[in-house]
Coordinates of C-alpha atoms and ligand atoms in Angstrom, one line a residue:
M5 CA 21.4 7.4 -3.9
N6 CA 17.8 7.7 -2.7
T7 CA 15.3 10.5 -3.0
R8 CA 16.4 12.4 0.0
E9 CA 18.6 15.4 0.3
T10 CA 19.7 14.4 3.8
L11 CA 21.5 11.2 2.6
K12 CA 24.8 12.2 1.1
I13 CA 28.3 11.1 0.5
N14 CA 30.8 13.5 2.2
A15 CA 34.3 14.6 1.4
K16 CA 35.8 11.6 3.2
G17 CA 33.7 9.3 0.9
H18 CA 31.5 8.3 3.8
L19 CA 27.8 8.0 3.8
E20 CA 26.2 10.8 5.7
I21 CA 22.7 10.5 7.3
G22 CA 20.9 13.6 8.5
G23 CA 24.2 15.5 8.5
M24 CA 26.1 12.9 10.5
D25 CA 28.9 10.7 9.1
A26 CA 27.8 7.0 9.3
V27 CA 31.3 6.0 10.3
D28 CA 31.0 8.4 13.4
I29 CA 27.5 7.0 14.1
V30 CA 29.0 3.5 14.2
A31 CA 31.9 4.5 16.3
K32 CA 29.5 5.9 18.9
F33 CA 26.6 3.3 18.7
G34 CA 28.0 0.2 17.1
T35 CA 26.3 -2.2 14.7
P36 CA 23.8 -3.5 13.8
L37 CA 21.9 -0.2 14.1
Y38 CA 18.8 1.3 12.7
V39 CA 19.4 5.0 11.9
F40 CA 16.4 7.3 11.4
D41 CA 16.6 10.7 9.8
E42 CA 14.2 13.0 11.7
A43 CA 14.0 15.7 9.0
H44 CA 12.7 13.1 6.5
I45 CA 10.0 11.9 8.9
R46 CA 8.8 15.4 9.7
N47 CA 8.9 16.6 6.1
M48 CA 6.7 13.7 4.9
M49 CA 4.2 14.3 7.7
R50 CA 4.1 18.0 6.8
V51 CA 3.7 17.3 3.1
Y52 CA 0.6 15.2 3.7
K53 CA -0.8 17.6 6.3
R54 CA -0.3 20.7 4.1
T55 CA -2.0 19.0 1.2
I56 CA -5.1 18.3 3.2
D57 CA -5.0 21.8 4.6
V58 CA -4.7 23.5 1.2
E59 CA -6.6 21.1 -1.1
Y60 CA -9.4 20.1 1.3
G61 CA -9.7 23.2 3.6
G62 CA -8.1 21.3 6.5
N63 CA -11.3 19.1 6.7
G64 CA -9.3 16.0 7.4
L65 CA -6.5 14.4 9.3
V66 CA -3.3 12.6 8.4
L67 CA -2.9 9.4 10.5
Y68 CA 0.6 8.0 10.6
A69 CA 0.2 4.2 10.2
S70 CA 2.4 3.3 13.1
K71 CA 2.7 -0.4 12.2
A72 CA 5.5 0.8 9.9
F73 CA 7.6 1.8 12.8
S74 CA 6.4 2.1 16.4
C75 CA 8.3 3.5 19.3
T76 CA 7.5 6.3 21.7
A77 CA 9.7 8.9 19.9
V78 CA 7.9 8.5 16.6
Y79 CA 4.5 9.0 18.2
A80 CA 5.9 12.1 19.9
I81 CA 7.0 13.4 16.5
A82 CA 3.5 12.8 15.1
G83 CA 2.1 14.6 18.0
Q84 CA 4.4 17.6 17.5
E85 CA 3.4 17.7 13.8
N86 CA -0.3 17.8 14.8
I87 CA -1.2 14.7 12.9
G88 CA -3.1 11.6 14.2
V89 CA -1.9 7.9 14.3
D90 CA -3.4 4.5 13.6
V91 CA -2.7 1.6 15.8
V92 CA -3.5 -2.1 15.3
S93 CA -2.8 -3.7 18.7
G94 CA -2.9 -3.0 22.4
G95 CA 0.9 -2.8 22.2
E96 CA 0.9 0.0 19.6
L97 CA -1.8 1.8 21.5
Y98 CA 0.1 1.5 24.8
T99 CA 3.2 2.9 23.2
A100 CA 1.3 5.9 21.7
L101 CA -0.3 6.6 25.1
K102 CA 3.0 6.2 26.9
A103 CA 4.4 8.9 24.5
G104 CA 1.6 11.2 25.6
F105 CA -0.2 11.0 22.2
P106 CA -3.7 12.5 22.4
A107 CA -6.2 9.5 22.5
E108 CA -8.8 11.3 20.5
K109 CA -6.4 11.4 17.5
I110 CA -5.9 7.7 17.6
Y111 CA -7.7 5.3 15.2
M112 CA -7.6 1.7 16.0
H113 CA -7.6 -1.0 13.4
G114 CA -7.4 -4.8 13.3
N115 CA -9.4 -7.7 11.9
N116 CA -9.5 -9.5 15.2
K117 CA -9.2 -7.0 18.1
L118 CA -9.2 -8.7 21.4
A119 CA -11.7 -7.9 24.1
R120 CA -8.9 -6.6 26.3
E121 CA -7.6 -4.4 23.5
L122 CA -11.0 -2.9 23.0
E123 CA -11.5 -2.4 26.7
F124 CA -8.1 -0.7 26.9
A125 CA -9.0 1.5 24.0
L126 CA -12.3 2.6 25.5
D127 CA -10.7 3.1 29.0
N128 CA -8.3 5.5 27.4
G129 CA -10.8 7.4 25.1
V130 CA -9.5 6.3 21.7
G131 CA -11.1 8.5 19.1
N132 CA -12.3 6.0 16.6
I133 CA -12.4 2.2 16.2
V134 CA -12.4 0.7 12.8
V135 CA -14.8 -2.2 13.1
D136 CA -14.0 -5.2 10.9
S137 CA -16.4 -8.0 11.8
Y138 CA -19.8 -8.7 13.3
T139 CA -18.1 -10.3 16.3
E140 CA -16.2 -7.1 16.9
A141 CA -19.3 -4.9 16.5
D142 CA -21.3 -6.9 19.0
L143 CA -18.4 -7.1 21.4
L144 CA -17.5 -3.4 21.2
D145 CA -21.2 -2.5 21.7
S146 CA -21.4 -4.5 24.9
I147 CA -18.1 -3.2 26.2
A148 CA -19.2 0.4 25.4
E149 CA -22.5 -0.3 27.2
S150 CA -20.7 -1.6 30.3
K151 CA -18.5 1.4 30.4
G152 CA -21.3 3.9 29.7
V153 CA -19.4 5.1 26.5
K154 CA -20.8 6.0 23.1
Q155 CA -17.9 4.9 20.8
N156 CA -17.2 6.5 17.4
V157 CA -16.6 3.8 14.8
L158 CA -15.8 3.4 11.1
I159 CA -16.5 0.2 9.1
R160 CA -13.7 -1.4 7.2
I161 CA -15.0 -1.7 3.6
N162 CA -13.5 -3.4 0.7
P163 CA -13.9 -1.6 -2.6
G164 CA -12.3 -4.5 -4.6
V165 CA -9.5 -2.5 -6.1
E166 CA -6.6 -4.6 -7.2
A167 CA -3.4 -2.7 -6.6
H168 CA -0.3 -3.7 -8.4
T169 CA 2.0 -4.8 -5.6
H170 CA 3.2 -8.0 -3.9
E171 CA 0.4 -10.5 -3.5
F172 CA 0.8 -10.7 0.3
I173 CA 0.4 -6.9 0.8
Q174 CA -2.7 -6.4 -1.3
T175 CA -5.5 -6.0 1.1
A176 CA -8.6 -4.8 -0.7
R177 CA -9.3 -7.4 -3.3
T178 CA -12.4 -9.5 -2.8
D179 CA -10.5 -12.4 -1.3
S180 CA -9.1 -10.7 1.7
K181 CA -9.3 -11.2 5.5
F182 CA -10.0 -7.5 5.8
G183 CA -13.2 -5.6 5.3
F184 CA -16.7 -6.0 3.9
S185 CA -17.2 -6.0 0.2
T186 CA -19.1 -3.1 -1.3
S187 CA -20.1 -5.1 -4.3
D188 CA -22.0 -8.1 -2.8
G189 CA -24.2 -6.3 -0.3
S190 CA -22.1 -7.3 2.7
A191 CA -20.8 -3.8 3.5
E192 CA -24.4 -2.5 3.4
K193 CA -25.6 -5.3 5.8
M194 CA -22.8 -4.4 8.2
A195 CA -23.7 -0.7 8.0
A196 CA -27.3 -1.6 9.0
H197 CA -26.0 -3.8 11.8
V198 CA -23.7 -1.1 13.3
L199 CA -26.4 1.6 12.8
A200 CA -28.7 -0.5 15.0
K201 CA -26.1 -0.6 17.9
K202 CA -27.1 1.7 20.8
N203 CA -23.5 2.4 21.9
L204 CA -21.8 2.7 18.6
I205 CA -21.8 5.9 16.6
L206 CA -21.2 5.1 13.0
R207 CA -19.0 8.0 11.6
G208 CA -18.2 6.5 8.2
Y209 CA -16.0 4.1 6.3
H210 CA -12.4 3.0 6.0
C211 CA -10.6 1.2 3.2
H212 CA -7.0 0.4 2.5
I213 CA -6.1 -1.0 -0.9
G214 CA -2.6 -2.3 -0.2
S215 CA 1.0 -1.2 0.3
Q216 CA 4.0 -0.1 -1.9
I217 CA 1.6 1.1 -4.6
F218 CA 2.7 3.6 -7.2
E219 CA -0.3 3.7 -9.5
K220 CA -2.2 7.0 -8.8
Q221 CA -5.2 5.4 -10.6
S222 CA -5.6 2.7 -7.9
F223 CA -6.0 5.4 -5.2
V224 CA -8.3 7.5 -7.3
L225 CA -10.5 4.4 -8.2
A226 CA -10.7 3.5 -4.5
A227 CA -11.7 7.0 -3.6
E228 CA -14.4 7.0 -6.3
K229 CA -15.7 3.7 -5.2
V230 CA -15.9 4.4 -1.5
T231 CA -17.6 7.8 -2.2
A232 CA -20.1 6.0 -4.4
F233 CA -20.7 3.7 -1.5
I234 CA -21.5 6.6 0.8
A235 CA -24.1 7.7 -1.7
E236 CA -25.5 4.2 -2.0
I237 CA -25.9 3.8 1.7
K238 CA -27.4 7.3 2.0
G239 CA -30.0 6.2 -0.5
K240 CA -30.7 2.8 1.0
L241 CA -30.3 3.3 4.7
G242 CA -30.6 7.1 5.0
F243 CA -27.2 7.3 6.6
E244 CA -24.7 9.8 5.2
A245 CA -21.2 9.2 6.3
D246 CA -19.3 12.1 8.1
E247 CA -15.9 10.5 7.7
L248 CA -14.0 8.7 5.0
N249 CA -10.6 7.1 5.6
I250 CA -8.8 6.1 2.4
G251 CA -5.9 4.2 4.1
G252 CA -2.2 4.4 3.1
G253 CA -0.1 2.5 0.7
F254 CA 2.0 5.1 -1.2
G255 CA 5.2 3.4 -2.5
V256 CA 8.8 4.3 -1.8
W257 CA 12.1 3.8 -3.5
Y258 CA 14.0 0.7 -2.5
N259 CA 16.1 0.1 -5.6
D260 CA 16.4 1.4 -9.2
E261 CA 13.3 -0.6 -10.3
D262 CA 11.3 1.8 -8.2
P263 CA 10.5 5.4 -9.1
K264 CA 12.2 8.1 -7.0
L265 CA 9.3 10.1 -5.7
Q266 CA 9.8 13.6 -4.3
P267 CA 7.6 15.1 -1.6
E268 CA 5.5 16.9 -4.3
D269 CA 4.8 13.5 -5.9
Y270 CA 3.3 12.3 -2.7
A271 CA 1.3 15.5 -2.5
G272 CA 0.2 14.7 -6.0
Y273 CA -1.3 11.3 -5.0
L274 CA -3.2 13.0 -2.3
K275 CA -4.4 15.8 -4.5
A276 CA -5.7 13.3 -7.1
L277 CA -7.5 11.4 -4.4
I278 CA -9.0 14.5 -2.9
A279 CA -10.1 15.7 -6.4
A280 CA -11.8 12.4 -6.9
V281 CA -13.7 12.6 -3.6
K282 CA -14.7 16.2 -4.3
A283 CA -16.0 15.4 -7.8
K284 CA -17.9 12.3 -6.6
C285 CA -19.5 14.2 -3.7
E286 CA -20.7 16.9 -6.1
E287 CA -22.0 14.3 -8.5
Y288 CA -23.9 12.4 -5.8
G289 CA -25.0 15.6 -3.9
L290 CA -23.1 14.5 -0.7
K291 CA -21.5 16.8 1.9
R292 CA -17.7 16.5 1.8
P293 CA -16.7 14.0 4.5
F294 CA -13.9 14.5 7.0
L295 CA -11.0 12.9 5.1
L296 CA -8.3 10.7 6.5
I297 CA -5.3 9.0 5.0
E298 CA -2.9 6.6 6.7
P299 CA 0.5 6.6 5.2
G300 CA 3.2 4.6 7.0
R301 CA 5.9 3.4 4.7
S302 CA 6.2 6.7 2.8
I303 CA 6.7 8.6 6.1
V304 CA 9.4 6.4 7.7
G305 CA 10.6 4.1 4.9
E306 CA 13.3 6.2 3.3
A307 CA 14.1 7.9 6.6
G308 CA 15.7 4.7 7.8
V309 CA 19.1 3.1 7.0
T310 CA 20.4 0.0 8.7
L311 CA 24.2 -0.1 9.4
Y312 CA 26.0 -3.5 9.7
T313 CA 29.6 -4.6 10.0
V314 CA 30.8 -7.0 7.4
G315 CA 32.2 -10.2 8.9
A316 CA 32.7 -13.5 7.1
I317 CA 33.1 -13.5 3.3
K318 CA 32.5 -16.6 1.3
E319 CA 33.0 -17.0 -2.4
I320 CA 31.7 -20.1 -4.1
A321 CA 33.6 -20.1 -7.4
G322 CA 31.3 -19.6 -10.3
V323 CA 28.2 -19.5 -8.1
R324 CA 28.0 -16.6 -5.7
K325 CA 29.8 -14.4 -3.2
Y326 CA 28.3 -14.1 0.2
I327 CA 29.2 -11.4 2.6
A328 CA 27.8 -12.0 6.1
V329 CA 26.8 -9.2 8.4
D330 CA 26.1 -8.9 12.1
G331 CA 22.3 -8.6 11.5
G332 CA 19.9 -10.6 9.3
M333 CA 16.3 -11.7 9.1
F334 CA 15.9 -10.9 12.8
D335 CA 16.2 -7.2 12.1
N336 CA 15.0 -7.3 8.5
P337 CA 12.8 -10.2 7.4
R338 CA 11.6 -8.5 4.2
Y339 CA 13.8 -10.4 1.8
A340 CA 12.8 -13.7 3.4
L341 CA 9.1 -12.7 3.3
Y342 CA 8.7 -10.8 0.1
Q343 CA 12.1 -11.1 -1.8
S344 CA 12.3 -7.4 -1.4
K345 CA 15.2 -5.8 -3.2
Y346 CA 17.3 -3.3 -1.4
T347 CA 20.1 -0.8 -2.3
I348 CA 23.2 -1.5 -0.4
L349 CA 26.5 0.4 -0.2
L350 CA 29.7 0.5 1.9
A351 CA 29.2 3.4 4.2
N352 CA 32.9 3.8 4.8
R353 CA 33.8 3.6 1.1
A354 CA 30.7 5.1 -0.5
N355 CA 32.5 6.7 -3.4
E356 CA 34.1 3.5 -4.7
K357 CA 32.8 1.8 -7.9
C358 CA 30.8 -1.3 -7.6
T359 CA 32.9 -4.0 -9.1
E360 CA 31.0 -7.2 -8.1
K361 CA 27.7 -8.6 -7.2
V362 CA 27.3 -10.0 -3.7
S363 CA 24.6 -11.6 -1.6
V364 CA 24.3 -10.3 1.9
A365 CA 23.7 -13.0 4.4
G366 CA 22.6 -12.6 8.0
K367 CA 23.9 -14.5 11.0
C368 CA 20.9 -16.7 11.6
C369 CA 21.0 -20.5 11.4
E370 CA 18.9 -20.5 8.3
S371 CA 19.9 -20.5 4.6
G372 CA 17.1 -18.2 3.7
D373 CA 18.5 -15.6 6.0
L374 CA 19.4 -13.0 3.4
I375 CA 19.1 -9.3 3.1
A376 CA 20.0 -8.9 -0.5
V377 CA 20.9 -11.2 -3.4
D378 CA 23.3 -10.4 -6.2
A379 CA 23.5 -6.7 -5.4
P380 CA 26.3 -4.5 -6.8
L381 CA 29.0 -3.5 -4.3
P382 CA 32.7 -2.6 -4.3
E383 CA 34.8 -5.5 -3.1
A384 CA 33.9 -5.7 0.6
R385 CA 36.4 -6.4 3.4
C386 CA 35.8 -7.7 6.9
G387 CA 35.2 -4.7 9.1
D388 CA 33.5 -2.5 6.4
I389 CA 30.3 -0.9 7.3
L390 CA 27.4 -2.0 5.1
A391 CA 24.5 0.3 4.7
V392 CA 21.1 -1.0 3.6
L393 CA 18.9 1.9 2.5
T394 CA 15.1 2.4 2.9
T395 CA 14.8 0.2 6.0
G396 CA 12.7 2.6 8.1
A397 CA 9.4 0.9 7.5
Y398 CA 8.4 -2.7 8.5
N399 CA 12.0 -3.6 9.6
Y400 CA 12.2 -2.8 13.3
S401 CA 8.4 -3.3 13.5
M402 CA 8.8 -6.9 12.1
A403 CA 12.0 -7.7 13.9
S404 CA 12.4 -10.6 16.2
N405 CA 14.8 -12.2 18.6
Y406 CA 15.2 -15.3 16.4
N407 CA 18.2 -17.4 17.5
R408 CA 18.2 -15.1 20.5
N409 CA 19.8 -12.3 18.6
F410 CA 19.3 -8.8 19.8
V411 CA 16.8 -6.6 18.0
P412 CA 19.1 -3.7 17.1
A413 CA 18.9 -0.3 18.7
A414 CA 17.7 2.7 16.8
V415 CA 19.0 6.2 16.8
L416 CA 17.4 9.4 15.5
V417 CA 19.7 11.8 13.7
N418 CA 18.9 15.5 13.5
E419 CA 21.1 18.2 12.2
G420 CA 24.3 16.1 12.5
K421 CA 23.5 14.6 16.0
A422 CA 22.4 11.1 16.8
E423 CA 20.6 9.9 19.9
Y424 CA 19.0 6.7 21.0
I425 CA 15.3 6.3 20.5
I426 CA 15.4 2.5 21.1
K427 CA 18.1 1.3 23.4
P428 CA 20.2 -1.8 22.7
Q429 CA 18.9 -5.1 24.2
T430 CA 20.9 -7.1 26.7
Y431 CA 21.2 -10.8 27.4
E432 CA 19.2 -10.1 30.5
D433 CA 16.4 -8.7 28.3
L434 CA 16.4 -12.0 26.3
T435 CA 15.9 -14.1 29.4
R436 CA 13.7 -11.7 31.4
N437 CA 10.5 -13.7 30.8
D438 CA 12.0 -17.1 30.9
V439 CA 10.8 -19.2 33.9
M440 CA 12.5 -22.2 35.2
P441 CA 9.9 -24.6 36.7
E442 CA 10.4 -25.1 40.4
R443 CA 10.6 -28.9 40.0
F444 CA 13.7 -28.6 37.8
N445 CA 15.6 -27.7 40.9
K446 CA 14.8 -30.8 42.8
Ligands
LLP514 N1 -3.7 1.4 7.0 C1 -3.9 0.1 7.0 C2 -5.3 -0.3 7.4 C3 -2.9 -0.8 6.7 O1 -3.2 -2.1 6.8 C4 -1.7 -0.3 6.3 C5 -0.6 -1.3 6.1 C6 -1.4 1.1 6.3 C7 -2.5 1.9 6.6 C8 -0.1 1.6 5.9 O2 0.3 1.3 4.6 P1 1.6 1.9 4.0 O3 1.4 3.4 3.8 O4 2.7 1.7 5.0 O5 1.9 1.2 2.8 N2 4.9 -5.7 6.2 C9 4.7 -5.3 4.8 C10 3.7 -4.2 4.7 C11 2.3 -4.5 5.3 C12 1.4 -3.3 5.2 C13 0.2 -3.6 6.1 N3 -0.7 -2.5 6.2 C14 6.0 -4.9 4.2 O6 7.0 -5.0 4.9 O7 6.1 -4.5 3.1

């Protein structure tokens, strides 16, 4: 099983999520369904917050990277836990505001924020915007001027740390669409550019080295490099940063090739990173900056389980056995995109031994529509409930209506009770924005 205490197998041999039997969840809500364990989400937010409080005197803020899973309820949870959030689009920002999330604790990212997104952010008093291009700096300055606002900003810098993860989710190596390199003078030039803007208040820097990273050393190295950059700019431009945002990226358990990290291990990452910032500040004679981190996956990833119903089963003798489920790449595109390996089990027969290897196919009209390949499972029958673990991050948020399938609903389970946080879609939802040209009626 995974790293959580809230995921168990009960006396009936059923998977239990957040104290509720998965079979009962399915009886009430149907499949496919995203199930989120509230306790796990809150625990992870608290672990990070407590570590900043204890190790850094509370001089910082945890931002939940809401791209991992965005809906009003999750912003409400972050608000209740007294942390901030990061958003990367007008849509995420709108959702956070709709949930009543305090705008001053929202940080806005993105390598190509649109004018209307920046205007929306300024109109709503978003605390901090992470500027990622000259175009954006100029645009934001003029929008701020027109609104009579002085906007706090960070600059996205790229410390060139190569993190060991899937190529597509590395973001801070030199060849990246994100950020200004600290090693070739471009970050320095950008700092000078922003400092010269009348309506932008440069607060500091942001970096994010990638996602699904387990190497503590990568985070420490990034922290050291960005702190060194603060010192360099202080020396060259006389500007000493007040804020440092080290990004997110802490890995989670998907399958037995991944370590099973406990909350204290995540605290350990943060402690190591904080120790590096403190040591470098001392070495360079800097004040300690307000410190931000932006974990997404590690807060919601293992909190999520997707439940499906097994339908068609196809065995190709000597080749492979496929079991098809009522979901697919439209609710979880991560195998299609990254060949991500998941742990699967039969939620209604969770105690039974795995006797075969199966590939889980979705119902889309596409051969690459797979959720898992050659994964161990007991012999599945039509009607069984298939659980795919660790689907809380980047599943719902990357879901689509491909083939006009419904994006599944999501429920939040807390102390044995489940309730909707995202309602099921309807056929009417799917056609709501379709328009029939008038002339077709002639
Ligand atoms: N901050 C920034 C600026 C980011 O770009 C990201 C993730 C995070 C924070 C949160 O990183 P996390 O703690 O979740 O690793 N769709 C991919 C993941 C893309 C991550 C993008 N940025 C996946 O399904 O694995």
